[in-house]
mmCIF file of C-alpha atoms in Angstrom:
data_model
loop_
_atom_site.group_PDB
_atom_site.id
_atom_site.type_symbol
_atom_site.label_atom_id
_atom_site.label_comp_id
_atom_site.label_asym_id
_atom_site.label_seq_id
_atom_site.Cartn_x
_atom_site.Cartn_y
_atom_site.Cartn_z
ATOM 1 C CA MET A 1 -33.866 6.062 9.153
ATOM 2 C CA TYR A 2 -31.441 8.298 7.393
ATOM 3 C CA LYS A 3 -30.357 8.359 3.776
ATOM 4 C CA VAL A 4 -26.838 9.634 3.509
ATOM 5 C CA LYS A 5 -25.096 10.623 0.291
ATOM 6 C CA VAL A 6 -21.317 10.613 0.467
ATOM 7 C CA PHE A 7 -19.118 12.196 -2.209
ATOM 8 C CA VAL A 8 -15.422 11.398 -2.264
ATOM 9 C CA THR A 9 -13.067 13.250 -4.618
ATOM 10 C CA LEU A 10 -9.333 13.561 -5.022
ATOM 11 C CA ARG A 11 -7.982 16.600 -3.192
ATOM 12 C CA GLU A 12 -7.376 19.715 -5.259
ATOM 13 C CA SER A 13 -3.622 19.338 -4.793
ATOM 14 C CA VAL A 14 -3.667 15.839 -6.290
ATOM 15 C CA LEU A 15 -3.525 15.348 -10.052
ATOM 16 C CA ASP A 16 -6.502 13.344 -11.355
ATOM 17 C CA PRO A 17 -5.281 11.550 -14.502
ATOM 18 C CA GLN A 18 -8.697 9.987 -15.091
ATOM 19 C CA GLY A 19 -10.413 13.366 -14.979
ATOM 20 C CA LYS A 20 -7.718 14.804 -17.244
ATOM 21 C CA ALA A 21 -8.330 12.075 -19.858
ATOM 22 C CA VAL A 22 -12.088 12.659 -19.755
ATOM 23 C CA GLN A 23 -11.622 16.428 -20.045
ATOM 24 C CA GLN A 24 -9.383 15.890 -23.097
ATOM 25 C CA SER A 25 -11.990 13.629 -24.636
ATOM 26 C CA LEU A 26 -14.691 16.256 -24.109
ATOM 27 C CA THR A 27 -12.457 18.847 -25.785
ATOM 28 C CA ASN A 28 -12.064 16.485 -28.744
ATOM 29 C CA LEU A 29 -15.834 16.157 -28.846
ATOM 30 C CA GLY A 30 -16.079 19.905 -29.322
ATOM 31 C CA TYR A 31 -16.860 20.943 -25.734
ATOM 32 C CA GLU A 32 -13.926 23.280 -25.424
ATOM 33 C CA GLY A 33 -15.605 25.151 -22.590
ATOM 34 C CA VAL A 34 -15.119 22.208 -20.230
ATOM 35 C CA GLU A 35 -11.904 23.261 -18.592
ATOM 36 C CA ASP A 36 -11.597 20.710 -15.850
ATOM 37 C CA VAL A 37 -13.044 17.327 -14.852
ATOM 38 C CA ARG A 38 -12.563 15.714 -11.464
ATOM 39 C CA ILE A 39 -13.732 12.145 -11.042
ATOM 40 C CA GLY A 40 -14.882 10.913 -7.690
ATOM 41 C CA LYS A 41 -17.000 8.323 -5.935
ATOM 42 C CA TYR A 42 -20.596 8.529 -4.838
ATOM 43 C CA MET A 43 -21.957 6.317 -2.072
ATOM 44 C CA GLU A 44 -25.408 5.991 -0.558
ATOM 45 C CA LEU A 45 -25.701 4.867 3.025
ATOM 46 C CA THR A 46 -28.884 3.903 4.807
ATOM 47 C CA ILE A 47 -28.401 4.399 8.512
ATOM 48 C CA ASN A 48 -30.716 3.235 11.229
ATOM 49 C CA GLU A 49 -29.587 4.854 14.444
ATOM 50 C CA LYS A 50 -32.165 6.095 16.874
ATOM 51 C CA ASN A 51 -30.180 7.392 19.788
ATOM 52 C CA GLN A 52 -26.882 8.260 18.222
ATOM 53 C CA ASP A 53 -25.639 11.319 16.483
ATOM 54 C CA VAL A 54 -25.901 10.381 12.786
ATOM 55 C CA GLU A 55 -23.575 13.118 11.650
ATOM 56 C CA LYS A 56 -20.907 11.875 14.033
ATOM 57 C CA THR A 57 -21.240 8.361 12.622
ATOM 58 C CA VAL A 58 -21.045 9.617 9.046
ATOM 59 C CA LYS A 59 -17.912 11.643 9.770
ATOM 60 C CA GLU A 60 -16.293 8.670 11.473
ATOM 61 C CA VAL A 61 -16.943 6.216 8.652
ATOM 62 C CA CYS A 62 -15.790 8.761 6.078
ATOM 63 C CA GLU A 63 -12.523 9.233 7.920
ATOM 64 C CA LYS A 64 -11.923 5.611 8.880
ATOM 65 C CA LEU A 65 -12.824 3.887 5.632
ATOM 66 C CA LEU A 66 -14.772 5.689 2.923
ATOM 67 C CA SER A 67 -12.039 8.220 2.137
ATOM 68 C CA ASN A 68 -8.282 8.385 2.479
ATOM 69 C CA PRO A 69 -7.443 11.828 3.884
ATOM 70 C CA VAL A 70 -3.962 11.739 2.329
ATOM 71 C CA ILE A 71 -5.389 12.050 -1.178
ATOM 72 C CA GLU A 72 -9.144 12.540 -0.873
ATOM 73 C CA ASP A 73 -11.743 14.965 0.425
ATOM 74 C CA TYR A 74 -15.283 14.001 1.324
ATOM 75 C CA ARG A 75 -18.603 15.725 1.773
ATOM 76 C CA TYR A 76 -22.009 14.369 2.620
ATOM 77 C CA GLU A 77 -25.719 15.119 2.664
ATOM 78 C CA ILE A 78 -27.981 13.639 5.316
ATOM 79 C CA GLU A 79 -31.692 13.196 4.659
ATOM 80 C CA GLU A 80 -34.151 11.921 7.189
ATOM 81 C CA SER A 81 -36.480 9.442 5.551
ATOM 82 C CA VAL A 82 -39.924 8.747 6.899
ATOM 83 C CA GLN A 83 -40.493 5.101 7.713
ATOM 84 C CA GLN A 84 -43.295 3.410 5.836
ATOM 85 C CA MET V 1 14.011 -17.530 11.128
ATOM 86 C CA LYS V 2 10.283 -18.013 10.797
ATOM 87 C CA PHE V 3 8.164 -15.931 8.435
ATOM 88 C CA ALA V 4 4.409 -15.452 8.100
ATOM 89 C CA VAL V 5 2.866 -14.750 4.701
ATOM 90 C CA ILE V 6 -0.434 -13.026 5.438
ATOM 91 C CA VAL V 7 -3.211 -14.114 3.100
ATOM 92 C CA PHE V 8 -6.231 -11.889 2.440
ATOM 93 C CA PRO V 9 -9.178 -12.794 0.225
ATOM 94 C CA GLY V 10 -7.828 -11.761 -3.182
ATOM 95 C CA SER V 11 -4.101 -12.035 -2.415
ATOM 96 C CA ASN V 12 -2.419 -13.664 -5.406
ATOM 97 C CA CYS V 13 1.316 -13.364 -4.822
ATOM 98 C CA ASP V 14 1.194 -15.291 -1.554
ATOM 99 C CA VAL V 15 2.415 -18.536 -3.132
ATOM 100 C CA ASP V 16 5.312 -16.744 -4.865
ATOM 101 C CA MET V 17 6.283 -15.175 -1.543
ATOM 102 C CA PHE V 18 6.072 -18.556 0.193
ATOM 103 C CA HIS V 19 8.212 -20.162 -2.527
ATOM 104 C CA ALA V 20 10.826 -17.400 -2.323
ATOM 105 C CA VAL V 21 11.231 -17.870 1.434
ATOM 106 C CA LYS V 22 10.988 -21.643 1.631
ATOM 107 C CA ASP V 23 12.779 -22.819 -1.508
ATOM 108 C CA GLU V 24 15.114 -19.981 -2.438
ATOM 109 C CA LEU V 25 15.916 -18.486 0.946
ATOM 110 C CA GLY V 26 15.641 -21.766 2.850
ATOM 111 C CA GLU V 27 13.819 -20.402 5.905
ATOM 112 C CA GLU V 28 10.638 -21.479 7.670
ATOM 113 C CA VAL V 29 7.377 -19.965 6.477
ATOM 114 C CA ASP V 30 3.631 -20.356 7.068
ATOM 115 C CA PHE V 31 0.563 -19.006 5.330
ATOM 116 C CA VAL V 32 -1.470 -17.024 7.875
ATOM 117 C CA TRP V 33 -5.123 -16.141 7.192
ATOM 118 C CA HIS V 34 -6.288 -12.550 7.619
ATOM 119 C CA ASP V 35 -8.351 -13.281 10.735
ATOM 120 C CA ALA V 36 -5.384 -14.540 12.774
ATOM 121 C CA ASP V 37 -5.102 -12.965 16.203
ATOM 122 C CA ASP V 38 -1.583 -13.967 17.167
ATOM 123 C CA LEU V 39 1.628 -13.498 15.210
ATOM 124 C CA SER V 40 3.931 -13.712 18.211
ATOM 125 C CA SER V 41 5.597 -16.912 17.022
ATOM 126 C CA TYR V 42 6.851 -15.273 13.813
ATOM 127 C CA ASP V 43 10.098 -13.354 13.377
ATOM 128 C CA GLY V 44 9.142 -11.632 10.140
ATOM 129 C CA ILE V 45 5.835 -10.688 8.512
ATOM 130 C CA LEU V 46 5.285 -10.609 4.744
ATOM 131 C CA LEU V 47 2.269 -8.912 3.156
ATOM 132 C CA PRO V 48 2.014 -10.212 -0.404
ATOM 133 C CA GLY V 49 0.665 -8.619 -3.559
ATOM 134 C CA GLY V 50 -2.679 -9.171 -5.196
ATOM 135 C CA PHE V 51 -6.088 -7.571 -5.079
ATOM 136 C CA SER V 52 -7.263 -7.950 -1.503
ATOM 137 C CA TYR V 53 -11.052 -7.596 -1.376
ATOM 138 C CA GLY V 54 -11.038 -6.973 -5.119
ATOM 139 C CA ASP V 55 -9.439 -3.538 -4.589
ATOM 140 C CA TYR V 56 -12.958 -2.377 -3.681
ATOM 141 C CA LEU V 57 -13.169 1.254 -2.535
ATOM 142 C CA ARG V 58 -9.368 1.759 -2.664
ATOM 143 C CA SER V 59 -6.476 -0.687 -2.923
ATOM 144 C CA GLY V 60 -5.802 -2.032 0.563
ATOM 145 C CA ALA V 61 -8.618 -0.025 2.181
ATOM 146 C CA ILE V 62 -10.668 -2.967 3.387
ATOM 147 C CA ALA V 63 -7.723 -5.267 4.127
ATOM 148 C CA HIS V 64 -6.163 -2.701 6.452
ATOM 149 C CA LEU V 65 -9.127 -3.078 8.798
ATOM 150 C CA SER V 66 -8.840 -6.869 9.044
ATOM 151 C CA LYS V 67 -8.128 -8.513 12.373
ATOM 152 C CA VAL V 68 -4.574 -9.574 11.572
ATOM 153 C CA MET V 69 -3.516 -5.967 10.989
ATOM 154 C CA ASN V 70 -3.716 -5.261 14.725
ATOM 155 C CA GLU V 71 -1.141 -8.013 15.155
ATOM 156 C CA VAL V 72 0.960 -6.636 12.298
ATOM 157 C CA LYS V 73 0.967 -3.275 14.105
ATOM 158 C CA LYS V 74 2.092 -4.979 17.320
ATOM 159 C CA ALA V 75 4.878 -6.762 15.418
ATOM 160 C CA ALA V 76 5.930 -3.432 13.883
ATOM 161 C CA GLU V 77 6.063 -1.830 17.331
ATOM 162 C CA ALA V 78 8.140 -4.770 18.566
ATOM 163 C CA GLY V 79 10.667 -3.989 15.832
ATOM 164 C CA LYS V 80 10.100 -7.130 13.780
ATOM 165 C CA PRO V 81 10.755 -6.864 10.050
ATOM 166 C CA ILE V 82 7.557 -6.249 8.075
ATOM 167 C CA LEU V 83 7.672 -6.341 4.286
ATOM 168 C CA GLY V 84 4.711 -5.276 2.157
ATOM 169 C CA VAL V 85 4.963 -5.820 -1.584
ATOM 170 C CA CYS V 86 2.601 -4.220 -4.101
ATOM 171 C CA ASN V 87 -0.879 -4.658 -2.579
ATOM 172 C CA GLY V 88 0.987 -5.331 0.685
ATOM 173 C CA PHE V 89 2.565 -1.868 0.371
ATOM 174 C CA GLN V 90 -0.864 -0.361 -0.321
ATOM 175 C CA ILE V 91 -2.211 -2.035 2.831
ATOM 176 C CA LEU V 92 0.695 -0.641 4.896
ATOM 177 C CA LEU V 93 -0.073 2.857 3.551
ATOM 178 C CA GLU V 94 -3.775 2.548 4.342
ATOM 179 C CA SER V 95 -2.981 1.311 7.845
ATOM 180 C CA GLY V 96 -0.720 4.284 8.495
ATOM 181 C CA LEU V 97 2.323 2.097 9.180
ATOM 182 C CA LEU V 98 3.923 3.941 6.268
ATOM 183 C CA PRO V 99 3.175 7.533 5.169
ATOM 184 C CA GLY V 100 1.559 8.550 1.875
ATOM 185 C CA ALA V 101 -0.924 6.963 -0.525
ATOM 186 C CA MET V 102 -1.114 5.401 -3.957
ATOM 187 C CA LEU V 103 -2.772 6.998 -6.962
ATOM 188 C CA ARG V 104 -3.530 5.361 -10.279
ATOM 189 C CA ASN V 105 -0.534 5.133 -12.593
ATOM 190 C CA LYS V 106 -0.006 8.369 -14.472
ATOM 191 C CA ASN V 107 -0.858 6.714 -17.819
ATOM 192 C CA LEU V 108 -3.899 4.957 -16.282
ATOM 193 C CA LYS V 109 -2.551 1.595 -17.401
ATOM 194 C CA PHE V 110 -1.721 -1.576 -15.519
ATOM 195 C CA ILE V 111 2.045 -1.864 -15.977
ATOM 196 C CA CYS V 112 3.644 -5.300 -15.884
ATOM 197 C CA LYS V 113 7.349 -5.423 -16.781
ATOM 198 C CA GLN V 114 10.897 -5.701 -15.490
ATOM 199 C CA VAL V 115 12.194 -2.365 -14.205
ATOM 200 C CA GLU V 116 15.510 -1.089 -12.990
ATOM 201 C CA LEU V 117 15.655 0.022 -9.397
ATOM 202 C CA LYS V 118 18.312 2.079 -7.719
ATOM 203 C CA VAL V 119 19.245 1.157 -4.157
ATOM 204 C CA GLU V 120 19.037 4.550 -2.457
ATOM 205 C CA ASN V 121 19.660 3.326 1.058
ATOM 206 C CA ASN V 122 21.595 0.160 1.819
ATOM 207 C CA GLU V 123 21.687 0.740 5.545
ATOM 208 C CA THR V 124 18.350 -0.892 6.337
ATOM 209 C CA MET V 125 17.646 -4.424 7.521
ATOM 210 C CA PHE V 126 16.106 -5.045 4.083
ATOM 211 C CA SER V 127 18.888 -3.746 1.867
ATOM 212 C CA SER V 128 22.208 -4.252 3.651
ATOM 213 C CA LEU V 129 23.476 -6.828 1.145
ATOM 214 C CA TYR V 130 23.112 -4.403 -1.758
ATOM 215 C CA LYS V 131 25.617 -1.693 -2.587
ATOM 216 C CA LYS V 132 24.515 1.914 -2.272
ATOM 217 C CA GLY V 133 23.533 3.222 -5.694
ATOM 218 C CA GLU V 134 23.483 -0.295 -7.152
ATOM 219 C CA THR V 135 21.014 -0.913 -9.984
ATOM 220 C CA ILE V 136 18.908 -4.047 -9.682
ATOM 221 C CA THR V 137 16.249 -5.553 -11.936
ATOM 222 C CA VAL V 138 12.908 -6.468 -10.373
ATOM 223 C CA PRO V 139 9.459 -6.784 -11.995
ATOM 224 C CA ILE V 140 6.493 -4.525 -11.304
ATOM 225 C CA ALA V 141 2.819 -5.394 -11.889
ATOM 226 C CA HIS V 142 0.380 -2.737 -10.747
ATOM 227 C CA GLY V 143 -2.255 -0.238 -11.797
ATOM 228 C CA GLU V 144 -2.011 1.936 -8.686
ATOM 229 C CA GLY V 145 1.627 2.456 -7.842
ATOM 230 C CA ASN V 146 1.874 6.189 -8.333
ATOM 231 C CA TYR V 147 3.236 7.144 -4.905
ATOM 232 C CA TYR V 148 1.976 10.398 -3.460
ATOM 233 C CA CYS V 149 2.510 12.288 -0.214
ATOM 234 C CA ASP V 150 2.470 15.951 0.783
ATOM 235 C CA GLU V 151 5.607 18.106 0.595
ATOM 236 C CA GLN V 152 6.259 17.965 4.323
ATOM 237 C CA THR V 153 6.134 14.171 4.352
ATOM 238 C CA LEU V 154 8.393 13.967 1.315
ATOM 239 C CA LYS V 155 10.925 16.227 2.995
ATOM 240 C CA LYS V 156 10.866 14.020 6.064
ATOM 241 C CA LEU V 157 11.310 10.864 3.975
ATOM 242 C CA GLN V 158 14.368 12.402 2.333
ATOM 243 C CA GLU V 159 15.862 13.782 5.535
ATOM 244 C CA ASN V 160 15.489 10.479 7.368
ATOM 245 C CA ASN V 161 16.833 8.490 4.435
ATOM 246 C CA GLN V 162 13.571 6.494 4.280
ATOM 247 C CA ILE V 163 13.589 6.044 0.511
ATOM 248 C CA VAL V 164 15.134 2.617 -0.016
ATOM 249 C CA PHE V 165 14.403 1.964 -3.704
ATOM 250 C CA ALA V 166 13.757 4.380 -6.575
ATOM 251 C CA TYR V 167 12.846 3.611 -10.177
ATOM 252 C CA GLY V 168 15.637 4.153 -12.692
ATOM 253 C CA GLU V 169 13.185 6.228 -14.737
ATOM 254 C CA ASP V 170 9.651 7.580 -14.384
ATOM 255 C CA VAL V 171 7.494 4.461 -14.767
ATOM 256 C CA ASN V 172 4.199 5.358 -13.101
ATOM 257 C CA GLY V 173 4.330 8.987 -12.008
ATOM 258 C CA SER V 174 5.552 8.349 -8.448
ATOM 259 C CA LEU V 175 6.949 11.368 -6.597
ATOM 260 C CA ILE V 176 10.709 11.514 -7.200
ATOM 261 C CA ASP V 177 10.380 7.984 -8.642
ATOM 262 C CA ILE V 178 9.836 6.397 -5.235
ATOM 263 C CA ALA V 179 9.523 2.603 -5.475
ATOM 264 C CA GLY V 180 9.993 1.603 -1.835
ATOM 265 C CA ILE V 181 10.133 3.305 1.567
ATOM 266 C CA VAL V 182 10.742 2.324 5.185
ATOM 267 C CA ASN V 183 9.171 3.725 8.338
ATOM 268 C CA GLU V 184 11.219 5.967 10.622
ATOM 269 C CA LYS V 185 12.288 3.043 12.774
ATOM 270 C CA GLY V 186 13.451 1.188 9.677
ATOM 271 C CA ASN V 187 11.665 -2.125 10.276
ATOM 272 C CA VAL V 188 8.666 -1.704 7.959
ATOM 273 C CA LEU V 189 9.380 -1.694 4.217
ATOM 274 C CA GLY V 190 6.765 -1.144 1.533
ATOM 275 C CA MET V 191 7.618 -1.484 -2.142
ATOM 276 C CA MET V 192 5.668 -1.797 -5.383
ATOM 277 C CA PRO V 193 8.204 -3.979 -7.269
ATOM 278 C CA HIS V 194 8.115 -7.709 -6.572
ATOM 279 C CA PRO V 195 11.390 -9.029 -5.110
ATOM 280 C CA GLU V 196 9.744 -12.443 -4.594
ATOM 281 C CA ARG V 197 9.411 -12.751 -8.375
ATOM 282 C CA ALA V 198 13.123 -12.114 -8.839
ATOM 283 C CA VAL V 199 14.737 -14.855 -6.782
ATOM 284 C CA ASP V 200 16.085 -17.124 -9.520
ATOM 285 C CA GLU V 201 17.872 -16.450 -12.826
ATOM 286 C CA LEU V 202 15.289 -18.709 -14.466
ATOM 287 C CA LEU V 203 12.703 -16.029 -13.649
ATOM 288 C CA GLY V 204 14.735 -13.368 -15.425
ATOM 289 C CA SER V 205 16.484 -11.972 -12.367
ATOM 290 C CA ALA V 206 17.695 -13.107 -8.972
ATOM 291 C CA ASP V 207 18.248 -9.568 -7.707
ATOM 292 C CA GLY V 208 15.359 -9.769 -5.246
ATOM 293 C CA LEU V 209 16.887 -12.579 -3.243
ATOM 294 C CA LYS V 210 19.385 -10.292 -1.498
ATOM 295 C CA LEU V 211 16.483 -8.410 0.041
ATOM 296 C CA PHE V 212 15.294 -11.539 1.829
ATOM 297 C CA GLN V 213 18.858 -12.520 2.679
ATOM 298 C CA SER V 214 19.407 -9.075 4.209
ATOM 299 C CA ILE V 215 16.429 -9.635 6.522
ATOM 300 C CA VAL V 216 17.795 -13.000 7.645
ATOM 301 C CA LYS V 217 21.303 -11.592 8.117
ATOM 302 C CA HIS V 218 19.971 -8.814 10.338
ATOM 303 C CA TRP V 219 17.898 -11.267 12.342
ATOM 304 C CA ARG V 220 20.818 -13.691 12.842
ATOM 305 C CA GLU V 221 23.079 -10.879 13.991
ATOM 306 C CA SER V 222 20.592 -9.722 16.580
ATOM 307 C CA HIS V 223 19.145 -13.062 17.692
ATOM 308 C CA VAL V 224 21.787 -15.752 17.275
ATOM 309 C CA VAL V 225 24.880 -15.890 19.450
ATOM 310 C CA ASN V 226 28.111 -16.190 17.454
ATOM 311 C CA ALA V 227 26.279 -15.582 14.195
#
């Protein structure tokens, strides 16, 4: 069993109006040092694949569904979890 | 001419689309569920607006992987007219039938109002009954209609004259105010404004009707002898 953490964020070249609004709000709160906020998505996948390449599967699902490469970047962390 | 209105779980403009085609345009139309595996009996495919699969993950992301989309791709390859409105446009973008993607509206708000559109290209099968540069009034209703693509794609869209409709002013942050684009072949149109909600003066505007009439005109000219 694998626990996979997937992070999807808007690409650097894409303006993130949500992040901008949050950053502005933090400035108003007095946190002027917070120069930039980017908002993204976090997903946890539990994958049970014995014979297949887990990383290959993760890359495929990220590209086919979990992210849209036109506007988003993704990264992931794979952890092997010991079965109880 | 026979149209299919594709219905996904969460579509909510399907009935408006059906009404526009059946009652205002006077052509044949069926509702077709998202798991259909044959669209060969239809001459035109309409992807309506709404919130397919609750807009989970991204607008149109889950719907674009549904079974019927393979058939929509086949119909697109066969040169049949495909129209995606609002969520239908988002599904066409996710499926790669049209280039680019949608971001949240610049002001982060759901915008629902009548807008003015400029007809940028009247030489498509969807816009031939409009005049070039004509201003028409059609409603929008979306939270994610801020069209984005990379510079190269934008250049290509402009060079190939693929921008069919543009907003009269900046309404949602879309690149160069893009409201609707066609594919290179010219038979797949995606647009955020709702022409099916502008088919009768009682609704505030009948400017959308010409879009549907243009499709029928093109079809008659290419399929009916002595049209």
